[in-house]
Each structure stands twice: as C-alpha cells, then as structure tokens.
Short mmCIF file of the N, C-alpha and C atoms (twelve columns), coordinates in Angstrom:
data_MODEL
# 
_entry.id   MODEL 
# 
loop_
_atom_site.group_PDB 
_atom_site.id 
_atom_site.type_symbol 
_atom_site.label_atom_id 
_atom_site.label_alt_id 
_atom_site.label_comp_id 
_atom_site.label_asym_id 
_atom_site.label_seq_id 
_atom_site.Cartn_x 
_atom_site.Cartn_y 
_atom_site.Cartn_z 
_atom_site.pdbx_PDB_model_num 
ATOM 1   N N  . MET A 1   38.691 -8.591  5.820  1 
ATOM 2   C CA . MET A 1   37.454 -8.936  5.212  1 
ATOM 3   C C  . MET A 1   35.795 -7.359  4.958  1 
ATOM 4   N N  . ASN A 2   35.957 -7.087  4.450  1 
ATOM 5   C CA . ASN A 2   34.521 -6.198  4.963  1 
ATOM 6   C C  . ASN A 2   33.059 -7.835  4.430  1 
ATOM 7   N N  . VAL A 3   32.665 -7.668  6.058  1 
ATOM 8   C CA . VAL A 3   31.086 -8.855  6.256  1 
ATOM 9   C C  . VAL A 3   29.902 -7.834  5.281  1 
ATOM 10  N N  . PHE A 4   30.254 -6.365  5.305  1 
ATOM 11  C CA . PHE A 4   28.818 -5.503  4.332  1 
ATOM 12  C C  . PHE A 4   29.145 -5.831  3.301  1 
ATOM 13  N N  . ALA A 5   30.444 -6.500  2.208  1 
ATOM 14  C CA . ALA A 5   30.296 -6.340  0.867  1 
ATOM 15  C C  . ALA A 5   29.321 -6.553  0.154  1 
ATOM 16  N N  . GLY A 6   29.057 -5.428  -0.556 1 
ATOM 17  C CA . GLY A 6   27.372 -5.324  -1.166 1 
ATOM 18  C C  . GLY A 6   26.081 -5.979  -0.621 1 
ATOM 19  N N  . ARG A 7   26.177 -5.643  0.302  1 
ATOM 20  C CA . ARG A 7   25.296 -4.917  1.637  1 
ATOM 21  C C  . ARG A 7   24.761 -3.851  1.121  1 
ATOM 22  N N  . MET A 8   23.416 -3.181  1.576  1 
ATOM 23  C CA . MET A 8   23.169 -2.363  1.380  1 
ATOM 24  C C  . MET A 8   23.357 -2.142  2.934  1 
ATOM 25  N N  . ILE A 9   23.677 -0.587  3.865  1 
ATOM 26  C CA . ILE A 9   24.238 -0.501  4.464  1 
ATOM 27  C C  . ILE A 9   23.734 1.227   5.546  1 
ATOM 28  N N  . ILE A 10  23.481 0.995   6.461  1 
ATOM 29  C CA . ILE A 10  22.128 2.055   7.161  1 
ATOM 30  C C  . ILE A 10  22.434 2.129   8.437  1 
ATOM 31  N N  . ALA A 11  22.558 2.866   8.593  1 
ATOM 32  C CA . ALA A 11  23.144 3.136   10.394 1 
ATOM 33  C C  . ALA A 11  22.632 4.217   11.041 1 
ATOM 34  N N  . VAL A 12  22.071 4.194   12.244 1 
ATOM 35  C CA . VAL A 12  20.946 4.513   12.269 1 
ATOM 36  C C  . VAL A 12  21.683 4.918   13.545 1 
ATOM 37  N N  . GLY A 13  20.727 5.624   14.741 1 
ATOM 38  C CA . GLY A 13  21.809 5.321   16.019 1 
ATOM 39  C C  . GLY A 13  22.756 6.019   16.215 1 
ATOM 40  N N  . GLY A 14  23.905 7.175   15.247 1 
ATOM 41  C CA . GLY A 14  24.330 6.801   14.417 1 
ATOM 42  C C  . GLY A 14  25.557 7.699   14.696 1 
ATOM 43  N N  . ASP A 15  25.544 8.161   15.120 1 
ATOM 44  C CA . ASP A 15  26.723 9.191   15.252 1 
ATOM 45  C C  . ASP A 15  28.220 8.594   15.209 1 
ATOM 46  N N  . VAL A 16  28.501 7.808   16.710 1 
ATOM 47  C CA . VAL A 16  29.777 6.777   16.695 1 
ATOM 48  C C  . VAL A 16  29.118 5.629   15.269 1 
ATOM 49  N N  . VAL A 17  28.291 5.149   15.695 1 
ATOM 50  C CA . VAL A 17  28.362 3.767   14.660 1 
ATOM 51  C C  . VAL A 17  28.899 4.207   13.472 1 
ATOM 52  N N  . THR A 18  28.267 5.387   12.667 1 
ATOM 53  C CA . THR A 18  28.600 5.515   11.084 1 
ATOM 54  C C  . THR A 18  29.993 5.993   11.488 1 
ATOM 55  N N  . HIS A 19  30.971 7.149   12.965 1 
ATOM 56  C CA . HIS A 19  32.165 6.921   12.488 1 
ATOM 57  C C  . HIS A 19  32.560 6.090   12.914 1 
ATOM 58  N N  . ASN A 20  32.505 5.467   13.666 1 
ATOM 59  C CA . ASN A 20  33.124 3.933   12.921 1 
ATOM 60  C C  . ASN A 20  33.186 3.455   11.577 1 
ATOM 61  N N  . LEU A 21  32.429 3.279   11.385 1 
ATOM 62  C CA . LEU A 21  32.187 2.399   10.179 1 
ATOM 63  C C  . LEU A 21  33.344 3.145   9.017  1 
ATOM 64  N N  . VAL A 22  33.011 4.356   9.061  1 
ATOM 65  C CA . VAL A 22  33.743 5.514   8.045  1 
ATOM 66  C C  . VAL A 22  35.828 5.679   8.263  1 
ATOM 67  N N  . SER A 23  36.053 5.397   9.917  1 
ATOM 68  C CA . SER A 23  36.918 4.934   10.056 1 
ATOM 69  C C  . SER A 23  37.760 3.614   9.024  1 
ATOM 70  N N  . ALA A 24  36.670 2.592   9.571  1 
ATOM 71  C CA . ALA A 24  37.071 1.894   9.025  1 
ATOM 72  C C  . ALA A 24  37.364 1.456   8.016  1 
ATOM 73  N N  . GLY A 25  36.632 2.396   7.260  1 
ATOM 74  C CA . GLY A 25  36.384 2.544   5.938  1 
ATOM 75  C C  . GLY A 25  35.640 2.114   4.824  1 
ATOM 76  N N  . ILE A 26  34.308 1.622   5.523  1 
ATOM 77  C CA . ILE A 26  32.880 1.408   5.300  1 
ATOM 78  C C  . ILE A 26  32.088 2.735   5.468  1 
ATOM 79  N N  . LEU A 27  31.394 2.976   4.418  1 
ATOM 80  C CA . LEU A 27  30.905 4.177   3.865  1 
ATOM 81  C C  . LEU A 27  29.416 3.502   3.721  1 
ATOM 82  N N  . PRO A 28  28.662 3.981   4.945  1 
ATOM 83  C CA . PRO A 28  27.438 3.208   4.290  1 
ATOM 84  C C  . PRO A 28  26.254 4.043   3.318  1 
ATOM 85  N N  . ASP A 29  25.491 3.286   2.959  1 
ATOM 86  C CA . ASP A 29  24.520 3.557   1.925  1 
ATOM 87  C C  . ASP A 29  23.888 4.638   2.516  1 
ATOM 88  N N  . VAL A 30  22.848 4.871   3.841  1 
ATOM 89  C CA . VAL A 30  22.259 5.623   4.059  1 
ATOM 90  C C  . VAL A 30  22.654 5.954   5.500  1 
ATOM 91  N N  . ALA A 31  22.781 7.422   6.590  1 
ATOM 92  C CA . ALA A 31  23.591 7.645   7.509  1 
ATOM 93  C C  . ALA A 31  22.311 7.998   8.389  1 
ATOM 94  N N  . VAL A 32  22.437 7.598   9.314  1 
ATOM 95  C CA . VAL A 32  21.047 9.284   11.168 1 
ATOM 96  C C  . VAL A 32  21.638 9.429   11.457 1 
ATOM 97  N N  . ILE A 33  21.876 10.981  11.998 1 
ATOM 98  C CA . ILE A 33  22.661 11.409  12.575 1 
ATOM 99  C C  . ILE A 33  21.871 12.427  13.009 1 
ATOM 100 N N  . ASP A 34  21.866 12.643  15.017 1 
ATOM 101 C CA . ASP A 34  21.798 13.181  15.390 1 
ATOM 102 C C  . ASP A 34  22.387 14.521  16.314 1 
ATOM 103 N N  . GLY A 35  23.469 14.369  16.588 1 
ATOM 104 C CA . GLY A 35  24.950 15.245  16.731 1 
ATOM 105 C C  . GLY A 35  24.834 14.631  18.334 1 
ATOM 106 N N  . SER A 36  24.308 13.901  18.270 1 
ATOM 107 C CA . SER A 36  24.674 13.286  19.652 1 
ATOM 108 C C  . SER A 36  25.052 11.943  20.547 1 
ATOM 109 N N  . THR A 37  25.156 11.398  21.313 1 
ATOM 110 C CA . THR A 37  25.300 10.018  21.401 1 
ATOM 111 C C  . THR A 37  25.065 9.854   23.106 1 
ATOM 112 N N  . MET A 38  23.884 8.916   23.302 1 
ATOM 113 C CA . MET A 38  23.895 8.848   24.350 1 
ATOM 114 C C  . MET A 38  22.869 9.887   25.563 1 
ATOM 115 N N  . ARG A 39  22.064 11.207  24.668 1 
ATOM 116 C CA . ARG A 39  22.096 12.094  24.547 1 
ATOM 117 C C  . ARG A 39  23.082 12.871  25.233 1 
ATOM 118 N N  . GLU A 40  24.648 12.936  24.634 1 
ATOM 119 C CA . GLU A 40  24.758 14.038  25.698 1 
ATOM 120 C C  . GLU A 40  25.931 14.646  23.950 1 
ATOM 121 N N  . PRO A 41  26.266 15.888  23.739 1 
ATOM 122 C CA . PRO A 41  26.683 16.124  22.395 1 
ATOM 123 C C  . PRO A 41  28.393 15.154  22.039 1 
ATOM 124 N N  . CYS A 42  28.234 14.684  20.742 1 
ATOM 125 C CA . CYS A 42  29.463 14.367  20.080 1 
ATOM 126 C C  . CYS A 42  29.869 14.527  19.886 1 
ATOM 127 N N  . GLU A 43  31.986 14.006  20.479 1 
ATOM 128 C CA . GLU A 43  32.376 14.455  20.343 1 
ATOM 129 C C  . GLU A 43  32.950 14.294  18.778 1 
ATOM 130 N N  . ARG A 44  32.580 13.061  18.023 1 
ATOM 131 C CA . ARG A 44  33.174 12.475  16.905 1 
ATOM 132 C C  . ARG A 44  32.219 13.128  16.025 1 
ATOM 133 N N  . VAL A 45  33.419 13.261  14.580 1 
ATOM 134 C CA . VAL A 45  32.431 14.599  13.607 1 
ATOM 135 C C  . VAL A 45  32.274 13.609  12.480 1 
ATOM 136 N N  . VAL A 46  30.844 13.596  11.958 1 
ATOM 137 C CA . VAL A 46  30.836 12.685  10.596 1 
ATOM 138 C C  . VAL A 46  30.689 13.030  9.107  1 
ATOM 139 N N  . ASP A 47  31.941 12.384  8.482  1 
ATOM 140 C CA . ASP A 47  32.243 13.098  7.204  1 
ATOM 141 C C  . ASP A 47  31.442 12.148  6.341  1 
ATOM 142 N N  . LEU A 48  30.669 12.820  5.752  1 
ATOM 143 C CA . LEU A 48  30.614 12.117  4.025  1 
ATOM 144 C C  . LEU A 48  30.669 12.163  2.981  1 
ATOM 145 N N  . PRO A 49  30.972 11.641  2.198  1 
ATOM 146 C CA . PRO A 49  30.878 12.815  1.174  1 
ATOM 147 C C  . PRO A 49  29.955 11.929  0.010  1 
ATOM 148 N N  . VAL A 50  28.271 12.751  1.044  1 
ATOM 149 C CA . VAL A 50  26.871 11.852  -0.159 1 
ATOM 150 C C  . VAL A 50  26.722 13.617  -0.132 1 
ATOM 151 N N  . PRO A 51  25.440 13.322  -0.369 1 
ATOM 152 C CA . PRO A 51  24.326 14.952  -0.500 1 
ATOM 153 C C  . PRO A 51  23.701 14.088  1.037  1 
ATOM 154 N N  . GLU A 52  23.027 15.446  1.595  1 
ATOM 155 C CA . GLU A 52  23.034 16.174  3.614  1 
ATOM 156 C C  . GLU A 52  21.113 16.010  3.280  1 
ATOM 157 N N  . ILE A 53  20.519 15.043  3.863  1 
ATOM 158 C CA . ILE A 53  19.393 15.725  4.006  1 
ATOM 159 C C  . ILE A 53  18.796 15.848  5.824  1 
ATOM 160 N N  . GLY A 54  19.136 17.767  5.659  1 
ATOM 161 C CA . GLY A 54  19.032 17.879  6.950  1 
ATOM 162 C C  . GLY A 54  17.850 18.942  7.634  1 
ATOM 163 N N  . GLY A 55  17.413 19.426  8.229  1 
ATOM 164 C CA . GLY A 55  16.123 20.449  9.425  1 
ATOM 165 C C  . GLY A 55  15.024 18.831  9.470  1 
ATOM 166 N N  . VAL A 56  15.905 17.825  9.236  1 
ATOM 167 C CA . VAL A 56  14.164 16.932  10.242 1 
ATOM 168 C C  . VAL A 56  14.126 16.557  11.246 1 
ATOM 169 N N  . SER A 57  13.030 17.193  12.029 1 
ATOM 170 C CA . SER A 57  12.402 17.294  13.248 1 
ATOM 171 C C  . SER A 57  11.862 16.245  13.765 1 
ATOM 172 N N  . ASN A 58  12.722 15.141  15.009 1 
ATOM 173 C CA . ASN A 58  11.948 13.939  14.869 1 
ATOM 174 C C  . ASN A 58  11.796 14.340  17.243 1 
ATOM 175 N N  . PRO A 59  11.194 14.345  18.141 1 
ATOM 176 C CA . PRO A 59  11.755 15.002  18.908 1 
ATOM 177 C C  . PRO A 59  11.377 12.822  20.005 1 
ATOM 178 N N  . ALA A 60  12.344 13.019  20.977 1 
ATOM 179 C CA . ALA A 60  12.533 11.806  21.407 1 
ATOM 180 C C  . ALA A 60  11.033 10.908  21.848 1 
ATOM 181 N N  . GLY A 61  11.554 9.658   21.676 1 
ATOM 182 C CA . GLY A 61  10.554 8.938   21.873 1 
ATOM 183 C C  . GLY A 61  9.167  8.958   20.529 1 
ATOM 184 N N  . MET A 62  9.483  9.824   19.667 1 
ATOM 185 C CA . MET A 62  8.527  9.801   18.110 1 
ATOM 186 C C  . MET A 62  8.742  9.399   17.239 1 
ATOM 187 N N  . LEU A 63  8.537  9.082   16.136 1 
ATOM 188 C CA . LEU A 63  8.346  9.506   15.127 1 
ATOM 189 C C  . LEU A 63  7.773  9.955   13.818 1 
ATOM 190 N N  . THR A 64  8.503  11.316  13.118 1 
ATOM 191 C CA . THR A 64  7.682  11.749  12.527 1 
ATOM 192 C C  . THR A 64  7.468  11.731  11.657 1 
ATOM 193 N N  . GLY A 65  6.156  11.780  10.751 1 
ATOM 194 C CA . GLY A 65  6.603  11.486  9.344  1 
ATOM 195 C C  . GLY A 65  7.611  11.999  8.210  1 
ATOM 196 N N  . ALA A 66  8.272  13.624  9.613  1 
ATOM 197 C CA . ALA A 66  9.243  13.463  7.549  1 
ATOM 198 C C  . ALA A 66  10.539 12.748  8.255  1 
ATOM 199 N N  . LEU A 67  11.420 11.932  9.193  1 
ATOM 200 C CA . LEU A 67  11.498 11.324  9.447  1 
ATOM 201 C C  . LEU A 67  11.129 10.063  8.355  1 
ATOM 202 N N  . ILE A 68  10.495 9.686   8.828  1 
ATOM 203 C CA . ILE A 68  9.925  8.724   8.173  1 
ATOM 204 C C  . ILE A 68  9.759  8.609   6.698  1 
ATOM 205 N N  . ARG A 69  9.714  9.637   5.765  1 
ATOM 206 C CA . ARG A 69  10.244 9.512   4.979  1 
ATOM 207 C C  . ARG A 69  10.876 10.195  4.144  1 
ATOM 208 N N  . ALA A 70  11.809 10.974  4.762  1 
ATOM 209 C CA . ALA A 70  13.421 11.052  4.921  1 
ATOM 210 C C  . ALA A 70  14.411 9.836   4.541  1 
ATOM 211 N N  . VAL A 71  14.348 9.023   5.606  1 
ATOM 212 C CA . VAL A 71  14.537 7.441   5.799  1 
ATOM 213 C C  . VAL A 71  14.162 6.305   4.532  1 
ATOM 214 N N  . GLU A 72  12.337 6.578   4.298  1 
ATOM 215 C CA . GLU A 72  12.579 5.873   2.852  1 
ATOM 216 C C  . GLU A 72  13.276 6.965   1.712  1 
ATOM 217 N N  . ASP A 73  13.386 8.124   1.632  1 
ATOM 218 C CA . ASP A 73  13.259 8.679   0.278  1 
ATOM 219 C C  . ASP A 73  14.988 8.227   0.189  1 
ATOM 220 N N  . ALA A 74  15.868 8.323   1.134  1 
ATOM 221 C CA . ALA A 74  17.289 7.880   1.395  1 
ATOM 222 C C  . ALA A 74  17.434 7.040   1.008  1 
ATOM 223 N N  . ILE A 75  16.947 5.216   1.072  1 
ATOM 224 C CA . ILE A 75  16.942 4.200   0.876  1 
ATOM 225 C C  . ILE A 75  16.862 4.389   -0.446 1 
ATOM 226 N N  . ASP A 76  15.791 4.548   -0.795 1 
ATOM 227 C CA . ASP A 76  15.514 4.112   -2.796 1 
ATOM 228 C C  . ASP A 76  16.153 5.209   -3.051 1 
ATOM 229 N N  . ALA A 77  16.747 6.732   -2.768 1 
ATOM 230 C CA . ALA A 77  18.206 7.509   -3.589 1 
ATOM 231 C C  . ALA A 77  19.180 7.122   -4.133 1 
ATOM 232 N N  . GLY A 78  19.520 6.481   -3.172 1 
ATOM 233 C CA . GLY A 78  21.140 6.042   -2.643 1 
ATOM 234 C C  . GLY A 78  21.811 6.429   -1.850 1 
ATOM 235 N N  . PRO A 79  23.576 7.009   -2.135 1 
ATOM 236 C CA . PRO A 79  23.456 7.130   0.181  1 
ATOM 237 C C  . PRO A 79  23.107 8.593   0.488  1 
ATOM 238 N N  . CYS A 80  23.515 8.233   1.081  1 
ATOM 239 C CA . CYS A 80  22.025 9.556   1.654  1 
ATOM 240 C C  . CYS A 80  23.043 9.859   3.210  1 
ATOM 241 N N  . LEU A 81  22.793 11.175  3.447  1 
ATOM 242 C CA . LEU A 81  22.869 11.595  5.042  1 
ATOM 243 C C  . LEU A 81  21.849 12.479  5.753  1 
ATOM 244 N N  . ILE A 82  21.609 11.923  7.143  1 
ATOM 245 C CA . ILE A 82  20.487 12.630  7.262  1 
ATOM 246 C C  . ILE A 82  20.528 12.955  8.923  1 
ATOM 247 N N  . ARG A 83  20.700 13.894  8.936  1 
ATOM 248 C CA . ARG A 83  20.915 15.267  10.207 1 
ATOM 249 C C  . ARG A 83  19.158 15.202  10.844 1 
ATOM 250 N N  . VAL A 84  18.925 14.896  12.594 1 
ATOM 251 C CA . VAL A 84  18.214 14.837  12.766 1 
ATOM 252 C C  . VAL A 84  18.464 15.731  13.610 1 
ATOM 253 N N  . ASP A 85  16.968 16.975  13.698 1 
ATOM 254 C CA . ASP A 85  16.915 18.134  14.626 1 
ATOM 255 C C  . ASP A 85  16.752 17.319  15.900 1 
ATOM 256 N N  . GLY A 86  16.609 16.793  16.274 1 
ATOM 257 C CA . GLY A 86  16.255 15.795  18.033 1 
ATOM 258 C C  . GLY A 86  16.802 14.841  18.449 1 
ATOM 259 N N  . GLU A 87  15.947 13.353  17.472 1 
ATOM 260 C CA . GLU A 87  16.748 12.616  18.235 1 
ATOM 261 C C  . GLU A 87  16.126 10.911  16.734 1 
ATOM 262 N N  . GLU A 88  17.277 10.689  16.895 1 
ATOM 263 C CA . GLU A 88  16.931 10.138  15.487 1 
ATOM 264 C C  . GLU A 88  17.223 8.623   16.493 1 
ATOM 265 N N  . ASP A 89  16.844 7.620   17.706 1 
ATOM 266 C CA . ASP A 89  17.140 6.640   18.037 1 
ATOM 267 C C  . ASP A 89  16.088 5.724   16.684 1 
ATOM 268 N N  . LEU A 90  15.038 5.860   17.558 1 
ATOM 269 C CA . LEU A 90  13.557 5.159   16.733 1 
ATOM 270 C C  . LEU A 90  13.625 4.983   15.182 1 
ATOM 271 N N  . ALA A 91  14.526 5.927   14.424 1 
ATOM 272 C CA . ALA A 91  14.270 5.682   12.995 1 
ATOM 273 C C  . ALA A 91  15.396 4.044   12.151 1 
ATOM 274 N N  . VAL A 92  15.414 3.670   13.523 1 
ATOM 275 C CA . VAL A 92  15.585 1.743   12.665 1 
ATOM 276 C C  . VAL A 92  14.357 1.144   12.823 1 
ATOM 277 N N  . VAL A 93  13.015 1.243   12.918 1 
ATOM 278 C CA . VAL A 93  11.765 0.717   12.782 1 
ATOM 279 C C  . VAL A 93  11.108 1.156   10.913 1 
ATOM 280 N N  . PRO A 94  11.708 2.592   10.431 1 
ATOM 281 C CA . PRO A 94  11.408 2.634   9.543  1 
ATOM 282 C C  . PRO A 94  11.851 2.555   8.351  1 
ATOM 283 N N  . ALA A 95  13.833 2.526   8.689  1 
ATOM 284 C CA . ALA A 95  14.746 1.551   7.850  1 
ATOM 285 C C  . ALA A 95  14.461 0.527   7.803  1 
ATOM 286 N N  . VAL A 96  14.238 -1.001  8.883  1 
ATOM 287 C CA . VAL A 96  14.082 -2.277  8.202  1 
ATOM 288 C C  . VAL A 96  13.369 -2.184  7.740  1 
ATOM 289 N N  . ARG A 97  11.623 -1.468  7.786  1 
ATOM 290 C CA . ARG A 97  11.358 -1.649  6.801  1 
ATOM 291 C C  . ARG A 97  10.913 -1.037  5.776  1 
ATOM 292 N N  . ALA A 98  11.961 -0.339  5.515  1 
ATOM 293 C CA . ALA A 98  11.730 -0.091  3.989  1 
ATOM 294 C C  . ALA A 98  12.952 -0.484  2.874  1 
ATOM 295 N N  . ALA A 99  14.042 -1.374  4.053  1 
ATOM 296 C CA . ALA A 99  15.742 -1.593  3.205  1 
ATOM 297 C C  . ALA A 99  15.408 -2.698  2.228  1 
ATOM 298 N N  . PRO A 100 15.545 -3.589  1.559  1 
ATOM 299 C CA . PRO A 100 15.990 -4.384  0.861  1 
ATOM 300 C C  . PRO A 100 16.410 -5.858  1.991  1 
ATOM 301 N N  . ASP A 101 15.906 -6.229  1.257  1 
ATOM 302 C CA . ASP A 101 16.012 -8.296  1.296  1 
ATOM 303 C C  . ASP A 101 17.608 -7.967  2.084  1 
ATOM 304 N N  . GLY A 102 18.372 -8.245  2.277  1 
ATOM 305 C CA . GLY A 102 19.661 -8.292  2.677  1 
ATOM 306 C C  . GLY A 102 20.367 -7.361  2.984  1 
ATOM 307 N N  . ALA A 103 20.009 -6.399  3.681  1 
ATOM 308 C CA . ALA A 103 20.694 -5.103  3.955  1 
ATOM 309 C C  . ALA A 103 20.562 -5.272  4.893  1 
ATOM 310 N N  . CYS A 104 21.979 -4.042  5.656  1 
ATOM 311 C CA . CYS A 104 22.437 -4.706  6.715  1 
ATOM 312 C C  . CYS A 104 22.397 -2.909  7.374  1 
ATOM 313 N N  . VAL A 105 21.489 -2.916  8.983  1 
ATOM 314 C CA . VAL A 105 21.017 -2.062  9.865  1 
ATOM 315 C C  . VAL A 105 22.173 -1.868  11.212 1 
ATOM 316 N N  . LEU A 106 22.350 -1.109  11.268 1 
ATOM 317 C CA . LEU A 106 23.681 -1.265  12.489 1 
ATOM 318 C C  . LEU A 106 22.650 0.021   13.106 1 
ATOM 319 N N  . TYR A 107 22.709 -0.044  14.600 1 
ATOM 320 C CA . TYR A 107 22.195 0.955   15.695 1 
ATOM 321 C C  . TYR A 107 23.300 0.629   16.751 1 
ATOM 322 N N  . GLY A 108 23.714 1.949   17.568 1 
ATOM 323 C CA . GLY A 108 23.891 1.373   18.572 1 
ATOM 324 C C  . GLY A 108 23.131 0.866   20.310 1 
ATOM 325 N N  . GLN A 109 24.132 -0.142  20.906 1 
ATOM 326 C CA . GLN A 109 23.213 -0.245  21.888 1 
ATOM 327 C C  . GLN A 109 24.311 0.238   23.123 1 
ATOM 328 N N  . PRO A 110 23.756 1.001   23.782 1 
ATOM 329 C CA . PRO A 110 24.397 1.954   24.862 1 
ATOM 330 C C  . PRO A 110 24.819 0.902   25.974 1 
ATOM 331 N N  . GLY A 111 26.123 1.273   27.079 1 
ATOM 332 C CA . GLY A 111 26.998 -0.121  26.323 1 
ATOM 333 C C  . GLY A 111 27.035 -1.446  26.710 1 
ATOM 334 N N  . GLU A 112 26.810 -1.001  25.273 1 
ATOM 335 C CA . GLU A 112 27.133 -3.117  24.333 1 
ATOM 336 C C  . GLU A 112 27.718 -2.800  22.812 1 
ATOM 337 N N  . GLY A 113 27.868 -2.076  22.912 1 
ATOM 338 C CA . GLY A 113 28.104 -2.393  20.987 1 
ATOM 339 C C  . GLY A 113 27.917 -1.780  20.200 1 
ATOM 340 N N  . VAL A 114 27.306 -2.326  18.794 1 
ATOM 341 C CA . VAL A 114 26.537 -2.439  17.541 1 
ATOM 342 C C  . VAL A 114 26.204 -3.804  17.816 1 
ATOM 343 N N  . VAL A 115 24.545 -2.895  17.433 1 
ATOM 344 C CA . VAL A 115 23.524 -3.822  16.377 1 
ATOM 345 C C  . VAL A 115 23.067 -4.654  15.506 1 
ATOM 346 N N  . VAL A 116 23.306 -5.477  14.318 1 
ATOM 347 C CA . VAL A 116 23.390 -5.114  13.459 1 
ATOM 348 C C  . VAL A 116 22.016 -5.891  12.979 1 
ATOM 349 N N  . ILE A 117 21.137 -5.818  12.058 1 
ATOM 350 C CA . ILE A 117 20.307 -6.508  11.482 1 
ATOM 351 C C  . ILE A 117 20.111 -7.142  10.276 1 
ATOM 352 N N  . THR A 118 20.502 -7.999  9.865  1 
ATOM 353 C CA . THR A 118 20.171 -8.333  8.643  1 
ATOM 354 C C  . THR A 118 19.220 -8.154  7.891  1 
ATOM 355 N N  . VAL A 119 18.175 -7.570  7.700  1 
ATOM 356 C CA . VAL A 119 17.061 -7.587  7.081  1 
ATOM 357 C C  . VAL A 119 16.267 -8.311  5.818  1 
ATOM 358 N N  . ASP A 120 15.366 -9.541  6.097  1 
ATOM 359 C CA . ASP A 120 14.287 -10.221 5.749  1 
ATOM 360 C C  . ASP A 120 13.062 -10.209 6.367  1 
ATOM 361 N N  . LYS A 121 12.241 -11.316 6.255  1 
ATOM 362 C CA . LYS A 121 10.630 -10.882 5.922  1 
ATOM 363 C C  . LYS A 121 10.851 -11.019 7.588  1 
ATOM 364 N N  . ASN A 122 11.051 -11.584 8.334  1 
ATOM 365 C CA . ASN A 122 11.286 -11.835 10.264 1 
ATOM 366 C C  . ASN A 122 11.972 -10.626 10.662 1 
ATOM 367 N N  . ALA A 123 12.773 -9.508  9.698  1 
ATOM 368 C CA . ALA A 123 12.792 -9.067  10.083 1 
ATOM 369 C C  . ALA A 123 11.977 -7.452  10.275 1 
ATOM 370 N N  . ARG A 124 12.073 -7.307  9.368  1 
ATOM 371 C CA . ARG A 124 10.297 -6.503  8.409  1 
ATOM 372 C C  . ARG A 124 9.254  -6.588  9.601  1 
ATOM 373 N N  . ASP A 125 8.658  -7.610  9.097  1 
ATOM 374 C CA . ASP A 125 7.045  -8.283  10.366 1 
ATOM 375 C C  . ASP A 125 7.399  -7.922  11.353 1 
ATOM 376 N N  . LYS A 126 9.155  -7.890  12.154 1 
ATOM 377 C CA . LYS A 126 9.450  -6.990  13.823 1 
ATOM 378 C C  . LYS A 126 8.750  -5.786  13.369 1 
ATOM 379 N N  . ALA A 127 9.438  -5.335  12.470 1 
ATOM 380 C CA . ALA A 127 9.051  -4.304  12.380 1 
ATOM 381 C C  . ALA A 127 7.979  -3.338  12.389 1 
ATOM 382 N N  . ASP A 128 7.609  -3.878  11.396 1 
ATOM 383 C CA . ASP A 128 6.048  -3.803  11.227 1 
ATOM 384 C C  . ASP A 128 5.121  -4.035  12.332 1 
ATOM 385 N N  . TRP A 129 5.386  -4.770  13.207 1 
ATOM 386 C CA . TRP A 129 4.400  -4.468  14.874 1 
ATOM 387 C C  . TRP A 129 4.498  -3.701  15.648 1 
ATOM 388 N N  . LEU A 130 6.127  -3.083  15.706 1 
ATOM 389 C CA . LEU A 130 6.220  -2.192  16.528 1 
ATOM 390 C C  . LEU A 130 5.918  -1.052  15.586 1 
ATOM 391 N N  . PHE A 131 5.791  -0.804  14.629 1 
ATOM 392 C CA . PHE A 131 5.622  0.568   13.855 1 
ATOM 393 C C  . PHE A 131 3.902  0.517   14.712 1 
ATOM 394 N N  . GLY A 132 3.563  -0.051  14.378 1 
ATOM 395 C CA . GLY A 132 1.411  -0.240  14.368 1 
ATOM 396 C C  . GLY A 132 1.309  0.134   15.892 1 
ATOM 397 N N  . LEU A 133 2.050  -0.307  16.874 1 
ATOM 398 C CA . LEU A 133 2.432  0.363   18.162 1 
ATOM 399 C C  . LEU A 133 2.076  2.086   18.468 1 
ATOM 400 N N  . PHE A 134 3.133  2.580   17.591 1 
ATOM 401 C CA . PHE A 134 2.638  4.410   17.374 1 
ATOM 402 C C  . PHE A 134 1.331  4.818   16.943 1 
ATOM 403 N N  . ALA A 135 1.657  6.046   18.250 1 
ATOM 404 C CA . ALA A 135 0.469  6.540   17.983 1 
ATOM 405 C C  . ALA A 135 -0.149 7.780   15.840 1 
ATOM 406 N N  . ALA A 136 -0.722 7.501   15.673 1 
ATOM 407 C CA . ALA A 136 -0.236 8.660   14.133 1 
ATOM 408 C C  . ALA A 136 -0.397 10.013  14.869 1 
ATOM 409 N N  . GLU A 137 0.442  10.474  14.098 1 
ATOM 410 C CA . GLU A 137 0.334  12.708  14.321 1 
ATOM 411 C C  . GLU A 137 -0.622 13.073  13.516 1 
# 
C-alpha cells in the first residue's frame, strides 16, 4: 500500500531519500539532490525519467534565489529533478512554503532516517517563520 498515493511528493536533501523512493517504485514529483550524503559523495545514482534542472548554485548553510526559484518552478510545473551545485539541505523550507496542502515533503535526517512533513497551514507557517530568519542575498 502506497501511503503517498494521490499526494504530491517532494524529496529534498534527497540523494538517498530519492534513490530509496524510486527503488520502492515511488516516483517523487520533485526531487532536489546534490550528489552527496552527509557531505560525502553519494554512491547511489538517482535516475528519474523527468526533466532536469541543473546548475543551481547553493552554498552550504544558505538559500539562494536560484534554488528558491527552481523549487517553486518545479512544484508549479510538474515532475522535475533539481541538481544543486553545493548543498540542497535547506531547500525543505521553500518546498514547504510552495507546496500545496496535502503534499508530502521528505528529507533525510542523518543517523535517524526519513522525516515526512505533510504540508498544511501549520507547516507552512513554520516554514515562513524559518524563512524570515534568513538574510536577503
């Protein structure tokens, strides 16, 4: 039984998460990857039969306008793989802000497993609050 059936699935911080979803036969609507896991090169290859956005630059500990726009555009446009040059971990914040109610945003929690956020007003309010803590570029 697929607990994600009928929901938009967004995998962020996501090389291992995305690989495991695809291996389980679940294709995310949006996947944001950076080619690493726990800041080491990721051995698992992510191969999705969807359009790809590459060259999105995002340094560690930051959210660039390019990454925010890429996440928002991918959520609006449909299935997409975003390859980040740098680090994608914080993309969960704009993903939750842009995703429709009921969408599931998944990300890896090192040493713990996968965290699933079901987007609703409460989740979006928390993401808005976190987003407000970032300085404009």
